[in-house]
Coordinates of C-alpha atoms and ligand atoms in Angstrom, one line a residue:
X1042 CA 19.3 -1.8 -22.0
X1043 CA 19.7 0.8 -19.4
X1044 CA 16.6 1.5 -17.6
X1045 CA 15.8 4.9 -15.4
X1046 CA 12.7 5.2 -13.0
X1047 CA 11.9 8.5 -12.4
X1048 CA 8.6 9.1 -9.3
X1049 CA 6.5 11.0 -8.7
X1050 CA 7.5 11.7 -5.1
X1051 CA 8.8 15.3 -5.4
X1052 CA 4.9 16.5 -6.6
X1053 CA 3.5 14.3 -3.3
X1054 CA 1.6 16.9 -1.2
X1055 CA 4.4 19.4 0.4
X1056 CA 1.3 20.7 2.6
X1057 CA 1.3 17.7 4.8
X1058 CA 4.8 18.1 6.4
X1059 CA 2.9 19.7 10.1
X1060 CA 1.2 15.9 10.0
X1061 CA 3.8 14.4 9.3
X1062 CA 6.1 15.6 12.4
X1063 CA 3.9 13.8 14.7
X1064 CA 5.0 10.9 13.0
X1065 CA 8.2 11.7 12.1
X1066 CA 10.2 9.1 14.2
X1067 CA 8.2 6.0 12.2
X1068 CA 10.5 4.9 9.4
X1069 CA 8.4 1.4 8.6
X1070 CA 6.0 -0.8 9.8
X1071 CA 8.9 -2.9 11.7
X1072 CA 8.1 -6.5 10.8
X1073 CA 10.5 -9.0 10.0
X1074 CA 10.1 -10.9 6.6
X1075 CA 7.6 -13.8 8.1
X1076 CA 5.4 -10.2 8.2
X1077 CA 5.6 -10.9 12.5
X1078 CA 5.7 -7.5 14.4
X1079 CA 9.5 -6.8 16.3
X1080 CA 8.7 -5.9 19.4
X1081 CA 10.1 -2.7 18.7
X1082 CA 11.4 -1.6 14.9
X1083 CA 11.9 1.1 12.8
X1084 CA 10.1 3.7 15.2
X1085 CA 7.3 1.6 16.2
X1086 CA 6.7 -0.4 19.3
X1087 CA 4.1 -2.8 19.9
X1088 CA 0.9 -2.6 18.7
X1089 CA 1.5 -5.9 17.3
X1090 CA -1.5 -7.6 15.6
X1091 CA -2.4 -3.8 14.1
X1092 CA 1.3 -3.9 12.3
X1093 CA 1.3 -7.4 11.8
X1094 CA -2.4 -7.3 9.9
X1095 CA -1.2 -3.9 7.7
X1096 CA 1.6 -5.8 6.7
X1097 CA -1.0 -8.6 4.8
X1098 CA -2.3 -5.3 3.2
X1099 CA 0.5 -4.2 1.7
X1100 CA 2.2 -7.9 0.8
X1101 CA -1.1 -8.0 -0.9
X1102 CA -0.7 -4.6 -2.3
X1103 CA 2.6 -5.3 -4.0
X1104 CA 0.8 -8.5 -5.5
X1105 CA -0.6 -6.0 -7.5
X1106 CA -4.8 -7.6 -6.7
X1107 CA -6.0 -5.6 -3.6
X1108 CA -7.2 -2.5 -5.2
X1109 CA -10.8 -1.8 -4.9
X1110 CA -11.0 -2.5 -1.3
X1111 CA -10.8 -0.9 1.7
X1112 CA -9.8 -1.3 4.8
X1113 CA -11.0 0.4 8.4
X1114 CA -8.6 1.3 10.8
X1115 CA -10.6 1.3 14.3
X1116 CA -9.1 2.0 18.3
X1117 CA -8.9 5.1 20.6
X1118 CA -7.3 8.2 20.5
X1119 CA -3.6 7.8 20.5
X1120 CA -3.8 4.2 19.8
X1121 CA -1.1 4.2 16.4
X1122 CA -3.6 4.6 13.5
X1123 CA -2.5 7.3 11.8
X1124 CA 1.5 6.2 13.0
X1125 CA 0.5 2.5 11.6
X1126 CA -0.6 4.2 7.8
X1127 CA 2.7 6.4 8.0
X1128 CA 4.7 3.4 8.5
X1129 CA 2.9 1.7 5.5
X1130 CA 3.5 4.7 3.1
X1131 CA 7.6 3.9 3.9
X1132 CA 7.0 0.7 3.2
X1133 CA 5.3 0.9 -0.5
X1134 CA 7.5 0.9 -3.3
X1135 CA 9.2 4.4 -4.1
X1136 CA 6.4 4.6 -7.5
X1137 CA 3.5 3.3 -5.7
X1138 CA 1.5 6.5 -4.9
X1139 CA 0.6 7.2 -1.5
X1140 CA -2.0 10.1 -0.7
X1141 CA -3.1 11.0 2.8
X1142 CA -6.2 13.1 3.4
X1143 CA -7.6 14.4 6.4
X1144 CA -11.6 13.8 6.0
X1145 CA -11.9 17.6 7.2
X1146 CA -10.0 18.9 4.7
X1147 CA -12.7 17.9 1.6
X1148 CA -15.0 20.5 3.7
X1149 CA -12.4 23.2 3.1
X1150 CA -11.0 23.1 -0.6
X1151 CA -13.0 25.5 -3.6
X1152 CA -14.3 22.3 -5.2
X1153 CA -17.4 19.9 -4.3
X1154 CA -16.6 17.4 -1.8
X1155 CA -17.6 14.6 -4.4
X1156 CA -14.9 16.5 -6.6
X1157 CA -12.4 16.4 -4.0
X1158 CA -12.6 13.1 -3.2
X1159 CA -12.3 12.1 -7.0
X1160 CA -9.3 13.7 -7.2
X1161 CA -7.9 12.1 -4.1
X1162 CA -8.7 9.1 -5.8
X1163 CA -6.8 9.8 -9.2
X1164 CA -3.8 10.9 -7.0
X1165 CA -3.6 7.5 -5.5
X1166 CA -3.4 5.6 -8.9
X1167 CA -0.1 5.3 -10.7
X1168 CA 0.2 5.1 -14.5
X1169 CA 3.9 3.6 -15.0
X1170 CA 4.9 4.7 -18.3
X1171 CA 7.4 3.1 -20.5
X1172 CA 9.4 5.1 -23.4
X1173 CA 11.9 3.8 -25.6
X1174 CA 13.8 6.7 -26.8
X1175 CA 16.7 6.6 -29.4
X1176 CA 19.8 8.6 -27.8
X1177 CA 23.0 9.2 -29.0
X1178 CA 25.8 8.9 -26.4
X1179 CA 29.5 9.4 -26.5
X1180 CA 32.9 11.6 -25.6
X1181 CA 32.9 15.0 -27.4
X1182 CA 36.2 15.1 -29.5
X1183 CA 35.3 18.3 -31.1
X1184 CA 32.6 21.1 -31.7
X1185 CA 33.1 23.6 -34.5
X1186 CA 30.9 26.5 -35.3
X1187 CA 30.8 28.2 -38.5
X1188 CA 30.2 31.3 -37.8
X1189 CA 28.9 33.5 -41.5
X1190 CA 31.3 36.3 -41.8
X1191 CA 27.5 38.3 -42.1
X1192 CA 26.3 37.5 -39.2
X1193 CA 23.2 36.6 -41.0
X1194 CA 21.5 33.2 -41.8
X1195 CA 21.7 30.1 -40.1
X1196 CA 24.2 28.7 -37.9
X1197 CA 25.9 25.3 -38.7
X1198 CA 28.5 23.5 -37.1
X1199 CA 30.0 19.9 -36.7
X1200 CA 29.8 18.1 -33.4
X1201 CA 32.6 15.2 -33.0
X1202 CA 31.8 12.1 -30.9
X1203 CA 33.5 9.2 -30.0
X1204 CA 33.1 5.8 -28.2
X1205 CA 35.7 3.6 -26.9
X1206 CA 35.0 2.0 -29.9
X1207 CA 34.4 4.2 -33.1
X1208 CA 34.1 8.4 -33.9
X1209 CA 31.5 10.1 -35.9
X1210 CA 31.1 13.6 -37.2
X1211 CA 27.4 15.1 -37.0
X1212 CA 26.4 17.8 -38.5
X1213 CA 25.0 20.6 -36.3
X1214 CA 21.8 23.0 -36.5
X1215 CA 21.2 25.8 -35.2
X1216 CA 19.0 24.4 -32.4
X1217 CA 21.5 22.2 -31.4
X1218 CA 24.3 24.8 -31.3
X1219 CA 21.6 26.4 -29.2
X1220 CA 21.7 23.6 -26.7
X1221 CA 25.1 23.1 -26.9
X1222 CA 26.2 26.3 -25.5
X1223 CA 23.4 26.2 -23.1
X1224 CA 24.8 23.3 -21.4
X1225 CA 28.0 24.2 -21.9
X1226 CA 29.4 21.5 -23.8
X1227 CA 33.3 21.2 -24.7
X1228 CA 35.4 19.0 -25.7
X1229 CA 36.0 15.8 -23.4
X1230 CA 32.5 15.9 -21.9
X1231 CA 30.5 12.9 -22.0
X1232 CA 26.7 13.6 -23.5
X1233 CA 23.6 12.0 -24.7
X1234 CA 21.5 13.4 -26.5
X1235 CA 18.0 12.4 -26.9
X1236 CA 16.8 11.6 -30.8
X1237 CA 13.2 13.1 -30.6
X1238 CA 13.5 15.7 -28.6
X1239 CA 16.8 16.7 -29.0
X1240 CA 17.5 17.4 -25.7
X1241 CA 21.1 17.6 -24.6
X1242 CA 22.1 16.2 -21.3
X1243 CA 25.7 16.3 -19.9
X1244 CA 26.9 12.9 -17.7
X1245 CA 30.4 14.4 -16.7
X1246 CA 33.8 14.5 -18.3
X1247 CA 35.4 11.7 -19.3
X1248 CA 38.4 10.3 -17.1
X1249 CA 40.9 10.8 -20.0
X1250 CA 40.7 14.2 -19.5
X1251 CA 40.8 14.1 -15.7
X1252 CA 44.3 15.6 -16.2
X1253 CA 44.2 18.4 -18.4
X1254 CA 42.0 21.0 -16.0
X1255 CA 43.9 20.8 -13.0
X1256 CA 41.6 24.1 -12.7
X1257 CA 38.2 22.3 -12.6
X1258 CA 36.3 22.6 -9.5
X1259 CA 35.8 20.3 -7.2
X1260 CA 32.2 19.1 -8.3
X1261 CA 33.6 17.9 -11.9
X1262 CA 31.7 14.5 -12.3
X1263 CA 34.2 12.0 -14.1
X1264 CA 32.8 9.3 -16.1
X1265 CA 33.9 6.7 -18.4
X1266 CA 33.9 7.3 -22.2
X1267 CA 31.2 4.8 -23.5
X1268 CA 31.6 1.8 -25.1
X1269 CA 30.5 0.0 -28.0
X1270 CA 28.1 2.3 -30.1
X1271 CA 27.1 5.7 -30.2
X1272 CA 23.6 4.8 -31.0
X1273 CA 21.9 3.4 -28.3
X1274 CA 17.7 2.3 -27.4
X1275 CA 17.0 3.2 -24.1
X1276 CA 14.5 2.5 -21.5
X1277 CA 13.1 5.0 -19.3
X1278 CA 10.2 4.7 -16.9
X1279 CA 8.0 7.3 -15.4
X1280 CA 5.4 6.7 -12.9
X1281 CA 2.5 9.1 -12.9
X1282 CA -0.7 9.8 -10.8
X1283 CA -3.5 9.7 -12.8
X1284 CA -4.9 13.4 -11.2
X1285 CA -0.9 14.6 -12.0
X1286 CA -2.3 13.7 -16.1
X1287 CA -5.7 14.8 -15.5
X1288 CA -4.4 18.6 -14.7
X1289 CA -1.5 18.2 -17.4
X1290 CA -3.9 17.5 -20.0
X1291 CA -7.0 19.9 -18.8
X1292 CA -6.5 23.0 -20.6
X1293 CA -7.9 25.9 -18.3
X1294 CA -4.9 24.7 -15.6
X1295 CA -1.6 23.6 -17.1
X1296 CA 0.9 21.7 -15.4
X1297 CA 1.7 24.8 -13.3
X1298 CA -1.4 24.3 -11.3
X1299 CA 0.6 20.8 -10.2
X1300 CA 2.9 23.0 -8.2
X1301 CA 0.8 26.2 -6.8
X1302 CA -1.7 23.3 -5.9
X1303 CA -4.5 25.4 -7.7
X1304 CA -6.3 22.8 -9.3
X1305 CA -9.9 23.4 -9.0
X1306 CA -12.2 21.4 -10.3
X1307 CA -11.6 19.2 -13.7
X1308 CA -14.1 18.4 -16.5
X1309 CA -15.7 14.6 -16.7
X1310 CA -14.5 15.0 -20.2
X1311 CA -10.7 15.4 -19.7
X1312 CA -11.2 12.5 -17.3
X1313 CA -12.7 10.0 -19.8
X1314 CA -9.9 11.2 -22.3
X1315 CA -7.2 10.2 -20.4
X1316 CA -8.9 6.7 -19.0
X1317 CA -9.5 5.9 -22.4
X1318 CA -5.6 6.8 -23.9
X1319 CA -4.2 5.1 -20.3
X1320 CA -6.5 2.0 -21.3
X1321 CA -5.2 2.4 -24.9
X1322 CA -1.2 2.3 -23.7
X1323 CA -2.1 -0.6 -21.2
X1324 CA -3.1 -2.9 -24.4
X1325 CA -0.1 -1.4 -26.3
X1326 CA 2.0 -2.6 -23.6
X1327 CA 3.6 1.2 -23.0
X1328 CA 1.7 1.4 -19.5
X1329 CA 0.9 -0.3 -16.4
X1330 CA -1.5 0.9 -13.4
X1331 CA 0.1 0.5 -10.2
X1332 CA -2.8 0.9 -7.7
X1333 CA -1.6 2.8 -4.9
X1334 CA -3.0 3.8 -1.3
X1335 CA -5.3 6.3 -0.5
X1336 CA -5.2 7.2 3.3
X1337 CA -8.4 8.8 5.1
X1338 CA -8.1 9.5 8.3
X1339 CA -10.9 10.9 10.7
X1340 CA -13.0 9.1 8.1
X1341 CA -16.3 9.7 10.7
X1342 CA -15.6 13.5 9.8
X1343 CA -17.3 12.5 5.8
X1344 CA -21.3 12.8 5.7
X1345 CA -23.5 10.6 3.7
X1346 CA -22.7 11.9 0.2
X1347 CA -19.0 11.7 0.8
X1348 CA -19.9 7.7 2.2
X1349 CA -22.5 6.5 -0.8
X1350 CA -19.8 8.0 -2.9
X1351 CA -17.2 6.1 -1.5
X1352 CA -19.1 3.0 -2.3
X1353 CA -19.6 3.4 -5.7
X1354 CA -15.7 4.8 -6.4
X1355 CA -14.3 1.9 -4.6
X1356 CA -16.5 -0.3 -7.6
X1357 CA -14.8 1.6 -10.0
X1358 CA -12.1 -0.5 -12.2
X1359 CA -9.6 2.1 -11.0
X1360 CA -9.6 2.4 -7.9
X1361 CA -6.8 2.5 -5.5
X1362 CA -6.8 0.6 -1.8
X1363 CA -8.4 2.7 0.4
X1364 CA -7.3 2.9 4.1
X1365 CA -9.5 4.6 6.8
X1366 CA -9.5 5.3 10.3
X1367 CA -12.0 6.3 12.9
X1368 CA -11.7 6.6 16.6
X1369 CA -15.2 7.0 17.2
X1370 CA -17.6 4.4 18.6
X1371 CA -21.6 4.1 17.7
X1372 CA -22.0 7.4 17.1
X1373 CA -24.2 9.3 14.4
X1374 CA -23.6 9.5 10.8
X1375 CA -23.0 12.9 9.6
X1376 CA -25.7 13.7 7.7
X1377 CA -28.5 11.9 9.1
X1378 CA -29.9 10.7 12.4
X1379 CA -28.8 7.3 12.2
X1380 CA -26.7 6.0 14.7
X1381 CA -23.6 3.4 13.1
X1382 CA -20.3 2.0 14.4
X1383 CA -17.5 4.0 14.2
X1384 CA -19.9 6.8 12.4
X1385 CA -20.0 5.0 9.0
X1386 CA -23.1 3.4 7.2
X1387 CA -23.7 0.0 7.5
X1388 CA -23.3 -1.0 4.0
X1389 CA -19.9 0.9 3.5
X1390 CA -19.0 -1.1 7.0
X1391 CA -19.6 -4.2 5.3
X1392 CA -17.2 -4.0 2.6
X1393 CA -14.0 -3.4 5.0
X1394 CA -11.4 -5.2 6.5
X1395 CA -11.1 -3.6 9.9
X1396 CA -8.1 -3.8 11.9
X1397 CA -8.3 -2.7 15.3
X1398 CA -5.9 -0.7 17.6
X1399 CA -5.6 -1.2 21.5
X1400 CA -4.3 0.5 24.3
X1401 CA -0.5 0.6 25.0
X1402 CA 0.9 -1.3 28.4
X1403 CA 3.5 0.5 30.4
X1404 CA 6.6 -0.1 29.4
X1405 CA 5.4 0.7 25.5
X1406 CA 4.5 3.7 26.3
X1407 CA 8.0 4.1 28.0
X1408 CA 9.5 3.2 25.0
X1409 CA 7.6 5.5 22.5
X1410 CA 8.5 8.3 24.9
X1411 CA 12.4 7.6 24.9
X1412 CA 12.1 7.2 21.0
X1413 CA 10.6 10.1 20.7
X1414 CA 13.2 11.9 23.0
X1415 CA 15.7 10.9 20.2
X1416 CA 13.9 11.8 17.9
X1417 CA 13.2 15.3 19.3
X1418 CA 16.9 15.3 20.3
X1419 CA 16.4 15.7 24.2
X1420 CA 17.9 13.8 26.8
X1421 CA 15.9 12.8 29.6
X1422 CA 16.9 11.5 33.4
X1423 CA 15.9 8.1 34.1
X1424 CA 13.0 9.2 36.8
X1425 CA 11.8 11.9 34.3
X1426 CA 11.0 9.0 32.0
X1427 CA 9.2 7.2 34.9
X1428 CA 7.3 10.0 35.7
X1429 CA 6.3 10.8 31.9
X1430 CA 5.5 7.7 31.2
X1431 CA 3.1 7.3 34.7
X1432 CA 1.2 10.6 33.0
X1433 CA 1.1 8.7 30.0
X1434 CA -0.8 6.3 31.5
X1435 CA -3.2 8.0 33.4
X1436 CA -4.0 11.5 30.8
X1437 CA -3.0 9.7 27.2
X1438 CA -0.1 9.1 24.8
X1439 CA -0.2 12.5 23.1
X1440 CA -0.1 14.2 25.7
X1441 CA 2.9 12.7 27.2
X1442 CA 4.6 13.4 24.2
X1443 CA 3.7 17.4 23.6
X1444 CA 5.3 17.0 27.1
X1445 CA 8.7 16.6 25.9
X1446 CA 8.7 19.6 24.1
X1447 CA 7.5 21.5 26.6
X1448 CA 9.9 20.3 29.4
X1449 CA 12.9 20.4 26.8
X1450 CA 12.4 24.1 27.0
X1451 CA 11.7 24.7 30.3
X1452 CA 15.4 22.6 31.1
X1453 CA 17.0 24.4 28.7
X1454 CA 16.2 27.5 30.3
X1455 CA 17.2 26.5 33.6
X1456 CA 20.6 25.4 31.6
X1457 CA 19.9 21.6 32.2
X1458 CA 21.4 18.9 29.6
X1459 CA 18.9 16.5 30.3
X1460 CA 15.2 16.8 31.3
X1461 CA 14.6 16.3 35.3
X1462 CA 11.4 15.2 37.3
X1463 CA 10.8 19.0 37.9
X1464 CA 10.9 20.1 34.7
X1465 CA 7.9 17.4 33.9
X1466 CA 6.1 18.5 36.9
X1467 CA 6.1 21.9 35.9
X1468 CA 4.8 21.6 32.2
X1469 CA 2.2 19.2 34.3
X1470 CA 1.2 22.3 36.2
X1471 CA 1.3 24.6 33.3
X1472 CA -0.7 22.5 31.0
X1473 CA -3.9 20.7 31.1
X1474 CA -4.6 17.0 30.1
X1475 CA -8.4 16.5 28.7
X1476 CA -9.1 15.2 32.4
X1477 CA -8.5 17.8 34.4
X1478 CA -9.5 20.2 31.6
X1479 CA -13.0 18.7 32.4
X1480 CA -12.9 18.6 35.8
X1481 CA -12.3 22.4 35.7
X1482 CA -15.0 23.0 33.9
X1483 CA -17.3 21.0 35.9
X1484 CA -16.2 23.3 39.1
X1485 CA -16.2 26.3 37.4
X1486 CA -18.6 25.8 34.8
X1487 CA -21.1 29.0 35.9
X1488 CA -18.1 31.3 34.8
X1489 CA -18.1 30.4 31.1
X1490 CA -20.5 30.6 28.6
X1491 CA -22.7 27.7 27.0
X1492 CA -22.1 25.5 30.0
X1493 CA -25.6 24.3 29.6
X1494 CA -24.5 21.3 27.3
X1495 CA -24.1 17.9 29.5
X1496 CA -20.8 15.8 29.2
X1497 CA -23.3 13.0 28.2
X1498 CA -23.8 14.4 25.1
X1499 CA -20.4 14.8 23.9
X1500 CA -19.5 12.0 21.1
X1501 CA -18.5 9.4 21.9
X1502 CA -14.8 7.7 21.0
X1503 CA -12.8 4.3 21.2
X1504 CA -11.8 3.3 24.6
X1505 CA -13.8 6.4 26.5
X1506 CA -15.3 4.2 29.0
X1507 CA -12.3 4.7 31.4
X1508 CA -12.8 8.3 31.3
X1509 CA -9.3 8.6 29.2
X1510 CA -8.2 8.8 26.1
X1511 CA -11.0 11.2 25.1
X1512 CA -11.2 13.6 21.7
X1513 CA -13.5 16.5 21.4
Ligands
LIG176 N1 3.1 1.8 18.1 C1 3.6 3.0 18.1 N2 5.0 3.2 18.0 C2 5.5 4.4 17.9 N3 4.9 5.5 18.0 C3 3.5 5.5 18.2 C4 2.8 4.2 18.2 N4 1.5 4.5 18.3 C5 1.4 5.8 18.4 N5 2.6 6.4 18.3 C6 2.8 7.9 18.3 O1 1.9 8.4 19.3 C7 1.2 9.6 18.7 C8 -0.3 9.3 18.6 O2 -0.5 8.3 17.7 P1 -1.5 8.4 16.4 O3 -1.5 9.9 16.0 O4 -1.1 7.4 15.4 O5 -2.9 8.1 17.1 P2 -4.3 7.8 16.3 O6 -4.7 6.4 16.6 O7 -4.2 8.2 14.9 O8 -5.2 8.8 17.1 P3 -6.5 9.6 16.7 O9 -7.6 8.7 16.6 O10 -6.7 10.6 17.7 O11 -6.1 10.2 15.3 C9 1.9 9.8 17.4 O12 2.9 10.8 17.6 C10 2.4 8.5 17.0 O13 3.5 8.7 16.1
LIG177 MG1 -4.9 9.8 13.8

């Protein structure tokens, strides 16, 4: 029995691709099979215990009995948290859904933020679906179309089809001559057509015939005439998100809301109707859930509805593995005047896993920085990469990096190849790091407005103790 897996992964968010760039050099989480962290693998360098621990998560994740929990992602500014997730959405399983979601962004969609989040969750649970459909498949030998010398009435026809192994004659409808000259079916093309639906595909021509039309073009697919019968059960698999049925199935929206993104908000009702028919299939046997990851980053952004929410979703029997990351330290929760680590609630705190991120030495800094020059496609002189890597230590790791755009067009305009220790210290003069941005300010604060707020009160993150590293 042939089997074909068709994903979901050309409806996964399109909108994210400006995130994504950052990241764009991280193809994996670079650990061998023992799950231990290569120094240096598949974009990402050190940062070892981080990579080593998210690779548990997602062993256990293809084990199929981590969902429901949560983990926390917790280190400074710059420190690989978001880079680490990336790398574990390449390494889930191309039907295991992945959805990232920037904590901010539930403030900004036409829809509650409870709604939002719900929705974030359905996206992250895959409903595998299998189908056995009935095709028929086999060479065309011959299509005839009676025409009525009227023009009236129906259409018929016959269609011919062979196998290596025996020929039958079918008769045709009109819906079928339909599809046949939609697809542009003649004789020696190799079809299948689907028994429900009726749906005509065409595989290519068949090699026999790989002689007669010299004239083809070029992108002519030969295939094989089948063997055996022209009858044929077949397998196919489609993995679905649980939100991707939720706007299918609710009727103000249609499935064109999938693509425009338009989704607003959807009734409990449709919701329960589809748990119900998903639970219904799973004890059929025509479905499985495949629990997939939902990533929230800046998770500190959420407020106090958004976190007791949290709680109760991650109880729910469907609930995918949640993955969040915070770079703040004990710092207020939004929403109240409490004070909590990393900005979350105690009680949510308790039920995660938290991984922590630390800072980078030298020479992994260096290393990021020449892999991202590859990936950015710029060379860079030896000392340039000293120097770089020197302000990487001192401002932060971001920074660094937006460097190498920067200087990559400065050398180009001075006709360079490669990027020289002028070209760095130039973008350093142009642009500010967060330190001397502040140190400005503190000299020249009389000249702008609202200087009256102390740098005391600014919130505080991961790792700000040495003055670095710091996010507004
Ligand atoms: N270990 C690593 N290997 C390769 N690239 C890395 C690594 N860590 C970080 N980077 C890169 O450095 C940049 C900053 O890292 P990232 O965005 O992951 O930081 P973060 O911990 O999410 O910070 P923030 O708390 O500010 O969101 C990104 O471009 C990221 O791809
Ligand atoms: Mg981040």
């Amino acid at each position: 029995m042939a089997t074909t897996t068709t994903t979901t992964t050309g409806l996964r968010d399109i909108t994210k691709m400006e995130r994504i760039g950052a990241h764009s050099h991280i193809h994996g989480l670079g650990l061998t099979d023992n799950l231990e962290a290569r120094p240096s693998g598949q974009g990402m360098v050190g940062q070892a215990k981080a990579r080593r621990a998210a690779g548990v998560i997602l062993k256990l994740i293809e084990e199929g009995n981590y969902a429901g929990r949560a983990i926390l992602m917790a280190g400074a500014p710059g420190s690989g948290k978001t880079a680490i997730a990336m790398g574990m959405a390449q390494s889930l399983g191309a039907d295991v859904p992945f959805t990232m979601l920037a904590a901010s962004e539930i403030f900004s969609l036409e829809m509650s933020k409870t709604e939002a989040l719900t929705q974030a969750f359905r996206r992250s649970i895959g409903v595998r679906i299998k189908e056995e459909s009935e095709i028929i498949e086999g060479e065309v030998v011959e299509i005839q179309i009676d025409r009525s010398t009227t023009g009236l009435g129906q259409k018929s026809g016959k269609l011919t089809l062979k196998t290596t192994e025996m020929e039958t004659i079918y008769d045709l409808g009109a819906k079928m001559i339909e599809a046949l000259n939609k697809e542009k079916v003649m004789a020696g093309d190799v079809i299948t057509i689907d028994k429900a639906s009726g749906r005509i595909t065409k595989l290519g021509r068949s090699f026999t015939r790989a002689r007669d039309y010299d004239a083809m073009g070029s992108d002519t697919k030969f295939v094989q005439c089948p063997e055996g019968e022209l009858q044929k059960r077949k397998e196919v698999v489609h993995t679905v998100s649980l939100h991707e049925m939720d706007v299918i199935n609710s009727r103000s929206q249609g499935f064109l809301a999938l693509f425009s993104g338009d989704t607003g908000e959807i009734k409990s009702e449709v919701r329960d109707q589809i748990n119900t028919k998903v639970s219904e299939w799973r004890e059929e046997g025509k479905a499985e859930i495949v629990p997939g990851v939902l990533f929230i980053d800046e998770v500190h952004v959420l407020d106090i509805e958004c976190f007791s929410f949290l709680n109760r979703a991650l109880e729910d029997a469907l609930a995918p593995v949640v993955i969040m990351a915070s770079n703040r330290g004990i710092t207020t929760i939004r929403g109240t005047n409490y004070k909590s680590p990393h900005g979350l609630p105690v009680d949510l705190l308790e039920r995660l896993l938290i991984i922590s991120t630390g800072p980078y030495s030298e020479p992994e800094i260096k290393q990021i920085l020449g892999i991202r020059c590859d990936e950015e496609d710029v060379q860079m002189t030896e000392d340039a990469k000293d120097i770089l890597t020197r302000i990487g230590m001192e401002t932060s790791l971001r920074y660094a990096i937006h460097l190498i755009t920067a200087s990559s067009f400065v050398a180009k305009k001075r006709k360079a190849s490669a990027i020289d220790v002028a070209d760095i210290k130039k973008v350093y003069s142009l642009f500010l790091d967060e330190k001397r941005s502040v140190q400005m300010l503190k000299e020249y604060q009389n000249q702008y407005m609202y200087n009256e707020v102390e740098m005391a009160d600014r919130e505080p993150a991961i790792g700000n103790g040495s003055g670095m590293n710091a996010s507004a």
